[in-house]
Short mmCIF file of N, CA and C in Angstrom, two decimals:
data_model
loop_
_atom_site.label_atom_id
_atom_site.label_comp_id
_atom_site.label_asym_id
_atom_site.label_seq_id
_atom_site.Cartn_x
_atom_site.Cartn_y
_atom_site.Cartn_z
N MET I 1 102.27 110.45 114.37
CA MET I 1 103.47 110.20 113.62
C MET I 1 104.61 110.97 114.29
N SER I 2 105.69 110.26 114.57
CA SER I 2 106.82 110.89 115.24
C SER I 2 107.63 111.72 114.24
N TRP I 3 108.51 112.55 114.76
CA TRP I 3 109.30 113.40 113.88
C TRP I 3 110.28 112.58 113.05
N LEU I 4 110.73 111.44 113.59
CA LEU I 4 111.63 110.57 112.84
C LEU I 4 110.90 109.94 111.65
N GLN I 5 109.65 109.54 111.86
CA GLN I 5 108.85 109.00 110.76
C GLN I 5 108.59 110.07 109.71
N ARG I 6 108.35 111.28 110.14
CA ARG I 6 108.12 112.38 109.20
C ARG I 6 109.36 112.65 108.35
N ILE I 7 110.53 112.60 108.97
CA ILE I 7 111.78 112.81 108.22
C ILE I 7 111.98 111.68 107.22
N ARG I 8 111.72 110.44 107.63
CA ARG I 8 111.88 109.29 106.74
C ARG I 8 110.93 109.39 105.54
N ILE I 9 109.68 109.78 105.80
CA ILE I 9 108.70 109.91 104.72
C ILE I 9 109.07 111.05 103.78
N ALA I 10 109.56 112.16 104.34
CA ALA I 10 109.97 113.29 103.50
C ALA I 10 111.16 112.92 102.62
N ILE I 11 112.13 112.21 103.18
CA ILE I 11 113.30 111.79 102.39
C ILE I 11 112.88 110.82 101.29
N SER I 12 112.00 109.88 101.60
CA SER I 12 111.55 108.95 100.56
C SER I 12 110.74 109.68 99.49
N GLY I 13 109.97 110.69 99.86
CA GLY I 13 109.24 111.48 98.87
C GLY I 13 110.18 112.25 97.96
N ILE I 14 111.22 112.83 98.53
CA ILE I 14 112.21 113.55 97.72
C ILE I 14 112.94 112.58 96.78
N LEU I 15 113.26 111.39 97.27
CA LEU I 15 113.91 110.39 96.41
C LEU I 15 112.99 109.92 95.29
N LEU I 16 111.70 109.81 95.56
CA LEU I 16 110.76 109.44 94.51
C LEU I 16 110.65 110.53 93.44
N ILE I 17 110.63 111.77 93.86
CA ILE I 17 110.59 112.88 92.90
C ILE I 17 111.86 112.87 92.05
N PHE I 18 112.99 112.66 92.70
CA PHE I 18 114.27 112.60 91.98
C PHE I 18 114.29 111.43 90.99
N ALA I 19 113.78 110.27 91.41
CA ALA I 19 113.74 109.11 90.52
C ALA I 19 112.80 109.36 89.34
N GLY I 20 111.69 110.03 89.59
CA GLY I 20 110.77 110.36 88.50
C GLY I 20 111.41 111.30 87.50
N LEU I 21 112.11 112.30 87.99
CA LEU I 21 112.80 113.23 87.09
C LEU I 21 113.91 112.53 86.31
N LEU I 22 114.65 111.66 86.97
CA LEU I 22 115.68 110.89 86.27
C LEU I 22 115.07 110.01 85.19
N PHE I 23 113.93 109.43 85.51
CA PHE I 23 113.29 108.53 84.56
C PHE I 23 112.81 109.28 83.33
N ILE I 24 112.39 110.51 83.51
CA ILE I 24 111.93 111.31 82.37
C ILE I 24 113.11 111.90 81.59
N LEU I 25 114.14 112.36 82.28
CA LEU I 25 115.19 113.14 81.63
C LEU I 25 116.36 112.33 81.07
N LEU I 26 116.71 111.21 81.68
CA LEU I 26 117.88 110.45 81.22
C LEU I 26 117.46 109.34 80.27
N PRO I 27 117.80 109.43 79.01
CA PRO I 27 117.29 108.46 78.04
C PRO I 27 117.98 107.10 78.06
N ASP I 28 119.26 107.05 78.38
CA ASP I 28 119.98 105.80 78.18
C ASP I 28 120.12 104.95 79.44
N ILE I 29 120.41 105.55 80.55
CA ILE I 29 120.74 104.76 81.74
C ILE I 29 119.61 104.70 82.76
N LYS I 30 118.45 105.18 82.40
CA LYS I 30 117.37 105.24 83.39
C LYS I 30 116.92 103.86 83.84
N TYR I 31 116.89 102.88 82.97
CA TYR I 31 116.44 101.56 83.37
C TYR I 31 117.40 100.92 84.34
N LEU I 32 118.70 101.06 84.06
CA LEU I 32 119.68 100.49 84.98
C LEU I 32 119.64 101.18 86.33
N LEU I 33 119.49 102.50 86.32
CA LEU I 33 119.39 103.23 87.59
C LEU I 33 118.14 102.83 88.37
N LEU I 34 117.03 102.74 87.65
CA LEU I 34 115.78 102.41 88.33
C LEU I 34 115.80 100.97 88.84
N LEU I 35 116.31 100.06 88.04
CA LEU I 35 116.40 98.67 88.50
C LEU I 35 117.37 98.54 89.68
N ALA I 36 118.46 99.28 89.64
CA ALA I 36 119.40 99.24 90.77
C ALA I 36 118.76 99.82 92.02
N GLY I 37 118.06 100.93 91.87
CA GLY I 37 117.37 101.53 93.02
C GLY I 37 116.30 100.63 93.58
N LEU I 38 115.50 100.02 92.70
CA LEU I 38 114.45 99.12 93.14
C LEU I 38 115.03 97.87 93.80
N THR I 39 116.11 97.35 93.24
CA THR I 39 116.76 96.18 93.83
C THR I 39 117.29 96.50 95.23
N ILE I 40 117.96 97.63 95.37
CA ILE I 40 118.50 98.02 96.67
C ILE I 40 117.38 98.23 97.68
N TYR I 41 116.29 98.90 97.25
CA TYR I 41 115.16 99.12 98.15
C TYR I 41 114.56 97.80 98.61
N LEU I 42 114.29 96.88 97.66
CA LEU I 42 113.70 95.60 98.03
C LEU I 42 114.63 94.78 98.90
N LEU I 43 115.92 94.86 98.64
CA LEU I 43 116.89 94.13 99.43
C LEU I 43 116.94 94.66 100.87
N ILE I 44 116.99 95.97 101.01
CA ILE I 44 117.01 96.56 102.35
C ILE I 44 115.72 96.26 103.10
N TYR I 45 114.59 96.37 102.38
CA TYR I 45 113.30 96.09 103.02
C TYR I 45 113.21 94.64 103.46
N GLY I 46 113.66 93.71 102.61
CA GLY I 46 113.62 92.29 102.97
C GLY I 46 114.54 91.97 104.15
N ILE I 47 115.72 92.56 104.16
CA ILE I 47 116.65 92.33 105.28
C ILE I 47 116.09 92.93 106.56
N ARG I 48 115.51 94.13 106.45
CA ARG I 48 114.92 94.77 107.63
C ARG I 48 113.78 93.92 108.21
N MET I 49 112.95 93.36 107.33
CA MET I 49 111.85 92.52 107.80
C MET I 49 112.38 91.21 108.40
N MET I 50 113.46 90.69 107.84
CA MET I 50 114.06 89.47 108.37
C MET I 50 114.63 89.72 109.76
N ILE I 51 115.31 90.84 109.94
CA ILE I 51 115.84 91.19 111.26
C ILE I 51 114.69 91.38 112.25
N TYR I 52 113.62 92.03 111.81
CA TYR I 52 112.45 92.23 112.67
C TYR I 52 111.85 90.88 113.06
N TYR I 53 111.82 89.94 112.13
CA TYR I 53 111.27 88.62 112.45
C TYR I 53 112.11 87.93 113.52
N PHE I 54 113.44 87.93 113.34
CA PHE I 54 114.29 87.20 114.28
C PHE I 54 114.40 87.89 115.63
N THR I 55 114.21 89.20 115.70
CA THR I 55 114.31 89.89 116.98
C THR I 55 112.99 89.94 117.74
N MET I 56 111.86 90.06 117.02
CA MET I 56 110.61 90.23 117.73
C MET I 56 109.45 89.41 117.18
N ALA I 57 109.27 89.39 115.88
CA ALA I 57 108.04 88.86 115.29
C ALA I 57 107.91 87.35 115.45
N ARG I 58 109.01 86.62 115.63
CA ARG I 58 108.89 85.18 115.79
C ARG I 58 108.16 84.81 117.06
N LEU I 59 108.10 85.75 118.01
CA LEU I 59 107.40 85.51 119.26
C LEU I 59 105.96 86.02 119.23
N MET I 60 105.55 86.63 118.14
CA MET I 60 104.22 87.22 118.04
C MET I 60 103.26 86.24 117.36
N VAL I 61 101.98 86.49 117.60
CA VAL I 61 100.96 85.74 116.87
C VAL I 61 100.98 86.23 115.42
N GLY I 62 101.06 85.33 114.48
CA GLY I 62 101.11 85.71 113.08
C GLY I 62 102.48 86.20 112.64
N GLY I 63 103.50 85.91 113.41
CA GLY I 63 104.84 86.38 113.08
C GLY I 63 105.43 85.71 111.86
N LYS I 64 104.95 84.51 111.54
CA LYS I 64 105.48 83.82 110.36
C LYS I 64 105.14 84.58 109.08
N SER I 65 104.07 85.35 109.09
CA SER I 65 103.74 86.12 107.89
C SER I 65 104.82 87.16 107.61
N ILE I 66 105.46 87.68 108.65
CA ILE I 66 106.57 88.62 108.46
C ILE I 66 107.76 87.90 107.84
N LEU I 67 108.01 86.67 108.27
CA LEU I 67 109.08 85.88 107.68
C LEU I 67 108.81 85.62 106.20
N TYR I 68 107.59 85.23 105.87
CA TYR I 68 107.23 84.98 104.48
C TYR I 68 107.35 86.24 103.64
N LYS I 69 106.93 87.36 104.21
CA LYS I 69 107.01 88.62 103.49
C LYS I 69 108.47 89.00 103.22
N SER I 70 109.34 88.79 104.20
CA SER I 70 110.75 89.12 104.00
C SER I 70 111.39 88.22 102.95
N ILE I 71 111.03 86.94 102.94
CA ILE I 71 111.57 86.03 101.94
C ILE I 71 111.10 86.42 100.54
N ILE I 72 109.83 86.80 100.42
CA ILE I 72 109.30 87.22 99.13
C ILE I 72 109.99 88.49 98.66
N MET I 73 110.23 89.44 99.55
CA MET I 73 110.91 90.67 99.16
C MET I 73 112.35 90.41 98.73
N LEU I 74 113.04 89.51 99.41
CA LEU I 74 114.41 89.18 99.01
C LEU I 74 114.42 88.46 97.65
N ASP I 75 113.46 87.57 97.43
CA ASP I 75 113.36 86.92 96.12
C ASP I 75 113.04 87.92 95.02
N LEU I 76 112.15 88.85 95.31
CA LEU I 76 111.80 89.88 94.33
C LEU I 76 113.00 90.77 94.03
N ALA I 77 113.84 91.04 95.04
CA ALA I 77 115.05 91.83 94.82
C ALA I 77 116.01 91.09 93.90
N MET I 78 116.18 89.79 94.12
CA MET I 78 117.07 89.02 93.24
C MET I 78 116.51 88.93 91.83
N PHE I 79 115.19 88.78 91.70
CA PHE I 79 114.57 88.73 90.38
C PHE I 79 114.74 90.06 89.66
N THR I 80 114.55 91.16 90.38
CA THR I 80 114.70 92.48 89.78
C THR I 80 116.14 92.71 89.33
N ALA I 81 117.10 92.22 90.10
CA ALA I 81 118.51 92.39 89.72
C ALA I 81 118.85 91.60 88.46
N SER I 82 118.09 90.56 88.17
CA SER I 82 118.39 89.74 87.00
C SER I 82 117.72 90.24 85.72
N LEU I 83 117.01 91.35 85.77
CA LEU I 83 116.27 91.84 84.62
C LEU I 83 117.05 92.81 83.73
N THR I 84 118.32 92.93 83.90
CA THR I 84 119.08 93.95 83.16
C THR I 84 119.21 93.64 81.68
N ASP I 85 119.00 92.40 81.26
CA ASP I 85 119.16 92.05 79.85
C ASP I 85 117.87 92.12 79.04
N LEU I 86 116.75 92.43 79.68
CA LEU I 86 115.48 92.47 78.96
C LEU I 86 115.34 93.74 78.14
N SER I 87 114.42 93.71 77.21
CA SER I 87 114.16 94.90 76.40
C SER I 87 113.43 95.95 77.23
N PRO I 88 113.51 97.20 76.84
CA PRO I 88 112.84 98.26 77.61
C PRO I 88 111.33 98.09 77.71
N VAL I 89 110.69 97.50 76.72
CA VAL I 89 109.24 97.30 76.78
C VAL I 89 108.89 96.34 77.92
N HIS I 90 109.66 95.25 78.05
CA HIS I 90 109.41 94.30 79.13
C HIS I 90 109.70 94.92 80.49
N LEU I 91 110.74 95.72 80.55
CA LEU I 91 111.07 96.37 81.82
C LEU I 91 110.00 97.35 82.25
N ILE I 92 109.47 98.12 81.31
CA ILE I 92 108.46 99.10 81.68
C ILE I 92 107.17 98.39 82.11
N ILE I 93 106.84 97.28 81.47
CA ILE I 93 105.66 96.51 81.89
C ILE I 93 105.88 95.93 83.28
N TYR I 94 107.09 95.47 83.58
CA TYR I 94 107.39 94.96 84.91
C TYR I 94 107.28 96.06 85.96
N LEU I 95 107.86 97.22 85.68
CA LEU I 95 107.81 98.32 86.64
C LEU I 95 106.38 98.82 86.85
N VAL I 96 105.63 98.89 85.78
CA VAL I 96 104.25 99.35 85.87
C VAL I 96 103.41 98.30 86.61
N GLY I 97 103.72 97.03 86.41
CA GLY I 97 103.02 95.97 87.13
C GLY I 97 103.24 96.07 88.63
N ILE I 98 104.46 96.37 89.03
CA ILE I 98 104.74 96.56 90.45
C ILE I 98 103.98 97.77 90.98
N TYR I 99 103.92 98.82 90.19
CA TYR I 99 103.21 100.04 90.59
C TYR I 99 101.71 99.76 90.75
N ALA I 100 101.14 99.01 89.81
CA ALA I 100 99.72 98.67 89.90
C ALA I 100 99.46 97.74 91.08
N ALA I 101 100.37 96.83 91.37
CA ALA I 101 100.21 95.94 92.52
C ALA I 101 100.23 96.73 93.82
N SER I 102 101.05 97.77 93.89
CA SER I 102 101.03 98.61 95.09
C SER I 102 99.71 99.36 95.20
N GLY I 103 99.09 99.66 94.06
CA GLY I 103 97.76 100.28 94.09
C GLY I 103 96.72 99.33 94.66
N VAL I 104 96.81 98.06 94.31
CA VAL I 104 95.88 97.06 94.85
C VAL I 104 96.06 96.95 96.36
N VAL I 105 97.31 96.95 96.81
CA VAL I 105 97.58 96.89 98.26
C VAL I 105 97.01 98.14 98.96
N ASP I 106 97.16 99.31 98.34
CA ASP I 106 96.60 100.53 98.92
C ASP I 106 95.08 100.45 99.02
N ILE I 107 94.43 99.91 98.01
CA ILE I 107 92.97 99.78 98.05
C ILE I 107 92.55 98.80 99.14
N LEU I 108 93.25 97.69 99.27
CA LEU I 108 92.91 96.73 100.32
C LEU I 108 93.12 97.32 101.71
N ARG I 109 94.19 98.09 101.88
CA ARG I 109 94.42 98.76 103.17
C ARG I 109 93.36 99.81 103.45
N SER I 110 92.92 100.51 102.40
CA SER I 110 91.88 101.53 102.61
C SER I 110 90.56 100.89 103.00
N LEU I 111 90.24 99.73 102.42
CA LEU I 111 89.00 99.05 102.80
C LEU I 111 89.06 98.54 104.23
N GLU I 112 90.25 98.12 104.65
CA GLU I 112 90.43 97.72 106.04
C GLU I 112 90.30 98.92 106.97
N ALA I 113 90.83 100.06 106.54
CA ALA I 113 90.71 101.28 107.35
C ALA I 113 89.26 101.76 107.41
N LYS I 114 88.51 101.53 106.35
CA LYS I 114 87.09 101.91 106.34
C LYS I 114 86.32 101.09 107.37
N LYS I 115 86.66 99.81 107.48
CA LYS I 115 86.01 98.97 108.48
C LYS I 115 86.28 99.46 109.90
N LEU I 116 87.44 100.07 110.09
CA LEU I 116 87.82 100.59 111.40
C LEU I 116 87.41 102.04 111.59
N ASP I 117 86.67 102.60 110.64
CA ASP I 117 86.19 103.99 110.68
C ASP I 117 87.32 105.00 110.75
N ALA I 118 88.40 104.73 110.05
CA ALA I 118 89.51 105.68 109.99
C ALA I 118 89.19 106.77 108.97
N PRO I 119 89.53 108.02 109.27
CA PRO I 119 89.17 109.10 108.34
C PRO I 119 90.02 109.15 107.07
N GLU I 120 91.15 108.51 107.05
CA GLU I 120 92.07 108.59 105.91
C GLU I 120 91.78 107.56 104.83
N TRP I 121 90.74 106.77 104.95
CA TRP I 121 90.53 105.68 104.00
C TRP I 121 90.21 106.18 102.60
N LYS I 122 89.53 107.31 102.49
CA LYS I 122 89.17 107.82 101.17
C LYS I 122 90.39 108.27 100.38
N ARG I 123 91.31 108.93 101.03
CA ARG I 123 92.53 109.38 100.36
C ARG I 123 93.36 108.19 99.91
N ARG I 124 93.50 107.20 100.75
CA ARG I 124 94.28 106.02 100.40
C ARG I 124 93.61 105.23 99.27
N PHE I 125 92.29 105.15 99.30
CA PHE I 125 91.55 104.47 98.23
C PHE I 125 91.76 105.18 96.89
N ALA I 126 91.66 106.51 96.92
CA ALA I 126 91.85 107.29 95.69
C ALA I 126 93.28 107.13 95.16
N PHE I 127 94.25 107.13 96.06
CA PHE I 127 95.65 106.97 95.64
C PHE I 127 95.88 105.59 95.04
N GLY I 128 95.30 104.55 95.65
CA GLY I 128 95.42 103.20 95.10
C GLY I 128 94.76 103.07 93.75
N LEU I 129 93.59 103.69 93.59
CA LEU I 129 92.91 103.68 92.31
C LEU I 129 93.72 104.41 91.24
N PHE I 130 94.34 105.52 91.64
CA PHE I 130 95.21 106.26 90.72
C PHE I 130 96.39 105.40 90.29
N ASN I 131 96.98 104.66 91.21
CA ASN I 131 98.11 103.80 90.87
C ASN I 131 97.70 102.70 89.89
N ILE I 132 96.55 102.11 90.11
CA ILE I 132 96.08 101.05 89.21
C ILE I 132 95.80 101.62 87.83
N MET I 133 95.12 102.76 87.77
CA MET I 133 94.81 103.37 86.48
C MET I 133 96.08 103.79 85.74
N THR I 134 97.05 104.31 86.48
CA THR I 134 98.33 104.66 85.87
C THR I 134 99.02 103.43 85.30
N GLY I 135 99.00 102.35 86.05
CA GLY I 135 99.60 101.11 85.58
C GLY I 135 98.92 100.57 84.34
N ILE I 136 97.60 100.61 84.32
CA ILE I 136 96.86 100.14 83.15
C ILE I 136 97.15 101.02 81.93
N ALA I 137 97.15 102.34 82.15
CA ALA I 137 97.39 103.26 81.03
C ALA I 137 98.79 103.09 80.46
N ALA I 138 99.79 102.95 81.32
CA ALA I 138 101.17 102.80 80.84
C ALA I 138 101.38 101.46 80.15
N ALA I 139 100.79 100.39 80.70
CA ALA I 139 100.92 99.08 80.06
C ALA I 139 100.21 99.06 78.71
N ALA I 140 99.04 99.68 78.65
CA ALA I 140 98.31 99.73 77.39
C ALA I 140 99.09 100.53 76.35
N ALA I 141 99.70 101.63 76.76
CA ALA I 141 100.49 102.43 75.82
C ALA I 141 101.71 101.65 75.34
N ALA I 142 102.33 100.88 76.23
CA ALA I 142 103.51 100.10 75.84
C ALA I 142 103.13 98.98 74.87
N ILE I 143 101.98 98.35 75.11
CA ILE I 143 101.57 97.24 74.26
C ILE I 143 101.01 97.74 72.93
N LEU I 144 100.15 98.76 72.98
CA LEU I 144 99.50 99.23 71.75
C LEU I 144 100.45 99.95 70.81
N PHE I 145 101.29 100.81 71.35
CA PHE I 145 102.16 101.62 70.51
C PHE I 145 103.53 101.00 70.29
N ARG I 146 103.83 99.90 70.99
CA ARG I 146 105.13 99.24 70.90
C ARG I 146 106.28 100.22 71.08
N SER I 147 106.04 101.18 71.93
CA SER I 147 107.04 102.20 72.22
C SER I 147 107.15 102.34 73.73
N THR I 148 108.30 102.78 74.17
CA THR I 148 108.47 102.96 75.60
C THR I 148 108.41 104.42 76.01
N GLU I 149 108.30 105.34 75.07
CA GLU I 149 108.35 106.76 75.42
C GLU I 149 107.14 107.21 76.23
N ILE I 150 105.94 106.86 75.79
CA ILE I 150 104.74 107.29 76.51
C ILE I 150 104.68 106.65 77.89
N PRO I 151 104.88 105.32 78.03
CA PRO I 151 104.88 104.74 79.37
C PRO I 151 105.98 105.29 80.27
N GLU I 152 107.12 105.68 79.69
CA GLU I 152 108.19 106.26 80.50
C GLU I 152 107.74 107.58 81.12
N TYR I 153 107.09 108.41 80.33
CA TYR I 153 106.59 109.68 80.86
C TYR I 153 105.49 109.46 81.88
N ILE I 154 104.60 108.51 81.61
CA ILE I 154 103.52 108.21 82.56
C ILE I 154 104.12 107.71 83.87
N TYR I 155 105.06 106.78 83.77
CA TYR I 155 105.67 106.22 84.97
C TYR I 155 106.48 107.27 85.74
N GLY I 156 107.24 108.10 85.02
CA GLY I 156 108.01 109.15 85.67
C GLY I 156 107.11 110.15 86.38
N CYS I 157 106.02 110.55 85.71
CA CYS I 157 105.08 111.49 86.34
C CYS I 157 104.39 110.86 87.54
N SER I 158 104.09 109.57 87.47
CA SER I 158 103.46 108.92 88.62
C SER I 158 104.42 108.80 89.79
N LEU I 159 105.71 108.61 89.52
CA LEU I 159 106.70 108.61 90.60
C LEU I 159 106.78 109.99 91.26
N ILE I 160 106.76 111.02 90.43
CA ILE I 160 106.78 112.38 90.97
C ILE I 160 105.54 112.63 91.82
N TRP I 161 104.38 112.20 91.32
CA TRP I 161 103.13 112.38 92.07
C TRP I 161 103.17 111.61 93.40
N SER I 162 103.72 110.40 93.39
CA SER I 162 103.84 109.63 94.63
C SER I 162 104.74 110.35 95.63
N GLY I 163 105.82 110.95 95.15
CA GLY I 163 106.71 111.70 96.03
C GLY I 163 106.02 112.92 96.62
N ILE I 164 105.24 113.62 95.80
CA ILE I 164 104.53 114.81 96.29
C ILE I 164 103.49 114.43 97.32
N THR I 165 102.74 113.37 97.07
CA THR I 165 101.73 112.96 98.06
C THR I 165 102.39 112.44 99.33
N GLY I 166 103.55 111.80 99.20
CA GLY I 166 104.27 111.37 100.40
C GLY I 166 104.74 112.54 101.23
N ILE I 167 105.24 113.57 100.57
CA ILE I 167 105.68 114.76 101.29
C ILE I 167 104.48 115.49 101.91
N SER I 168 103.34 115.45 101.23
CA SER I 168 102.16 116.13 101.78
C SER I 168 101.67 115.46 103.05
N THR I 169 101.90 114.16 103.20
CA THR I 169 101.48 113.50 104.43
C THR I 169 102.33 113.94 105.62
N VAL I 170 103.52 114.43 105.35
CA VAL I 170 104.38 114.90 106.44
C VAL I 170 103.76 116.13 107.11
N PHE I 171 103.11 116.97 106.33
CA PHE I 171 102.55 118.21 106.86
C PHE I 171 101.11 118.07 107.34
N ARG I 172 100.54 116.88 107.23
CA ARG I 172 99.18 116.65 107.68
C ARG I 172 99.17 116.42 109.19
N LYS I 173 98.20 117.01 109.84
CA LYS I 173 98.09 116.80 111.29
C LYS I 173 97.58 115.39 111.56
N THR I 174 98.19 114.78 112.54
CA THR I 174 97.75 113.43 112.95
C THR I 174 97.34 113.49 114.40
N GLY I 175 96.37 112.68 114.71
CA GLY I 175 95.87 112.64 116.08
C GLY I 175 96.77 111.82 116.97
N THR I 176 96.89 112.22 118.19
CA THR I 176 97.67 111.51 119.18
C THR I 176 96.73 111.02 120.26
N ILE I 177 96.82 109.75 120.57
CA ILE I 177 95.96 109.16 121.59
C ILE I 177 96.75 109.05 122.87
N TYR I 178 96.20 109.63 123.91
CA TYR I 178 96.83 109.57 125.23
C TYR I 178 96.02 108.62 126.12
N ILE I 179 96.69 107.73 126.77
CA ILE I 179 96.05 106.80 127.68
C ILE I 179 96.33 107.26 129.10
N GLN I 180 95.26 107.44 129.83
CA GLN I 180 95.44 107.91 131.20
C GLN I 180 95.13 106.82 132.19
#
C-alpha cells in the first residue's frame, strides 16, 4: 500500500468517525446530512469509475463491468438524493440495507481472497459478518419498536467502528513484492 493510499484510507476513516458522531449527536438534521454525504460519495465514485472506463477500462477484458458499475452508482446517487421526503424509519432501513449489502460484498471478497490463500481473508470475513449482523439488528429494532432511536445509535456506532477499522489498516504492515 502506497503512502497516498494510506492517507486516503485514514481520511475516509476519520470522515466515517465524524459521520457516526454526527449521526448520534445531531437529532434533527442528521438524515439530511447523511443523505447528502452518501449522495456526494456515490456521485463522485460513479463519475470516477466512468472516467476510468473511458480512459482505460474500455480497452480491458471485462471493462464493460466497470461501465455498468459506474452507471449503477450514479443511479443509486440519484435515488439517494430523492429520499429526502421519506419518514426516518424508511431512511434508516435504507441506510442499514446499504450497510448490510456492503457486508455481503466484504464476505464475497473474503471468500475470493481465501481461494487465493491471502492472509487477510479472515479479518475481512469477520468485518462483513459484523456489517450484516449490524444491519439485521438495526432493521429489526426499527421494525419491532417502530422507533428510530435504537437503529440510529446502532448505525452511528457501526460507522464509528468502520472508521476505526479503516484507520487500523493504515498502520498494518503490508507485503511488497519485488520482481527481479
